[in-house]
CSV table of C-alpha atoms in Angstrom, one decimal:
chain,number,residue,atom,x,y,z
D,910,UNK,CA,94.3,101.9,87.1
D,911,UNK,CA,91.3,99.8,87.9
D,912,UNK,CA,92.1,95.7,88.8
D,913,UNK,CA,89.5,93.8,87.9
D,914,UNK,CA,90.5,90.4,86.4
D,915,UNK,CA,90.4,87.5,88.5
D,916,UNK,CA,93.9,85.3,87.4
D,917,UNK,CA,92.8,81.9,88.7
D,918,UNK,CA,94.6,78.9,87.4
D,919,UNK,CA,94.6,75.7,88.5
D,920,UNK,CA,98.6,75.5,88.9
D,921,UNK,CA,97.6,79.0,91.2
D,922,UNK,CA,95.6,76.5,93.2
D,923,UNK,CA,98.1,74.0,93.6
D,924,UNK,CA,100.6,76.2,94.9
D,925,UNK,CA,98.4,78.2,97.1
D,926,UNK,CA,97.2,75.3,98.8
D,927,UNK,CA,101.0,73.7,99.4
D,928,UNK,CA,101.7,77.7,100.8
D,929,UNK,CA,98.7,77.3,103.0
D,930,UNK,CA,99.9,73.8,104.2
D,931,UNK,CA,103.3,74.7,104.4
D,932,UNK,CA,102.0,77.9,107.3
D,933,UNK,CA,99.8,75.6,109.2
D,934,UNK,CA,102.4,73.0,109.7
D,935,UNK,CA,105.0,76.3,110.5
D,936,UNK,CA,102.3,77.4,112.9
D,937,UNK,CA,101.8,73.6,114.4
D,938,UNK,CA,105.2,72.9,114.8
D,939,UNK,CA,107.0,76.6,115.8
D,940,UNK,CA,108.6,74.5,118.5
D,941,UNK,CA,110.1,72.2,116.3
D,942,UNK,CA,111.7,74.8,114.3
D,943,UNK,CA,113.0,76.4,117.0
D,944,UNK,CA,115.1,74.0,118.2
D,945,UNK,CA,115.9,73.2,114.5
D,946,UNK,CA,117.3,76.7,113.5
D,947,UNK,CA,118.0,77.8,117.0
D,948,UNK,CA,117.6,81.1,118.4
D,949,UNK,CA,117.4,84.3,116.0
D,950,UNK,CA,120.4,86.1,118.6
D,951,UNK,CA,119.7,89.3,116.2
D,952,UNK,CA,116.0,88.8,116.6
D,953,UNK,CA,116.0,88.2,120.3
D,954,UNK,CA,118.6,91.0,120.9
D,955,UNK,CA,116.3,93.8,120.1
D,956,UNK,CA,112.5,92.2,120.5
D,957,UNK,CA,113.6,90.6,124.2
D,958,UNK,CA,114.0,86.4,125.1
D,959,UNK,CA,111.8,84.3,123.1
D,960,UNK,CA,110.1,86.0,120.7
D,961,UNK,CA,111.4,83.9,117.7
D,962,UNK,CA,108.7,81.8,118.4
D,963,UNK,CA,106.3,84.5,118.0
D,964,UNK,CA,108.2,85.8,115.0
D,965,UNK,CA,108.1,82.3,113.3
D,966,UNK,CA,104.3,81.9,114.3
D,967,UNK,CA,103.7,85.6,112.6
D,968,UNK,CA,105.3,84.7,109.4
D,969,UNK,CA,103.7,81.3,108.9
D,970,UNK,CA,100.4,83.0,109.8
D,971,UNK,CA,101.3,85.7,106.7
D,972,UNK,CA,102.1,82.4,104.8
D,973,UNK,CA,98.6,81.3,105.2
D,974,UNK,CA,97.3,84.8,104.0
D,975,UNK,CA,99.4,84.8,101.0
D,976,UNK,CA,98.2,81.3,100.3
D,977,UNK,CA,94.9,82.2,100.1
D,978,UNK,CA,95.1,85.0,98.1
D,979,UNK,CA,97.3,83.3,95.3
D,980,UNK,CA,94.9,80.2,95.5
D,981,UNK,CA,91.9,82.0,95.0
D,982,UNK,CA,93.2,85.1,92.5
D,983,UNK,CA,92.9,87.7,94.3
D,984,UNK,CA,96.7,88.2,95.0
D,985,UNK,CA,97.4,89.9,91.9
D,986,UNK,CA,93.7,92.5,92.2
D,987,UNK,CA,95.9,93.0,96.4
D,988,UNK,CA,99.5,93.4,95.3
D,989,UNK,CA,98.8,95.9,92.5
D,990,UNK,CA,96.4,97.9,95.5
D,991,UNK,CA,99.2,97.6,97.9
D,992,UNK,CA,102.0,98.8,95.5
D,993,UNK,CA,99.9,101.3,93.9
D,994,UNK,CA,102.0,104.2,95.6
D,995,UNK,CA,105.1,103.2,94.2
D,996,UNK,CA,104.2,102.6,90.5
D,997,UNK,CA,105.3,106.2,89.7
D,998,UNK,CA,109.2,105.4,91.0
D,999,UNK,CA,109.5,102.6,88.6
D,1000,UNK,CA,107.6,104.2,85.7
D,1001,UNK,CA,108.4,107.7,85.8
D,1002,UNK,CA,106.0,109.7,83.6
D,1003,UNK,CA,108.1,111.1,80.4
């Protein structure tokens, strides 16, 4: 299966650029958060002292990608290359 449609929109636009907002302010202000939410004890327990920050600053930076690709189009033409491997367990050939 070949992905070759671009599905840009402009509501795609929109909400990319909030999701790419929303990571560089999660990036900017890890701190914050921190001290908001506290320290992941599950996190921290098996990663070693302080790496919710760097957990938090990984996520918001995977917030930015996914941004991007929905913004643009190209999430769809990525999802459907990433997934491809699993297409056969939810539609088994008859």
């Amino acid at each position: 299966m070949r992905y070759t449609k671009l599905m840009f929109s402009f509501s795609h636009l929109i909400i990319g650029l909030v999701m790419m907002g929303l990571g560089i302010l999660g990036v900017k202000y890890t701190f914050w958060i921190h001290n908001l939410t506290g320290p992941q004890q599950w996190l921290e327990r098996y990663t070693g002292s302080g790496s919710t920050y760097g957990v938090y600053k990984i996520f918001f930076a995977l917030l930015v990608c996914v941004g991007i690709l929905f913004a643009s189009g190209f999430g769809d033409n990525v999802m459907g290359f990433l997934f491809s491997p699993f297409t056969r367990l939810f539609h088994p050939a008859g």
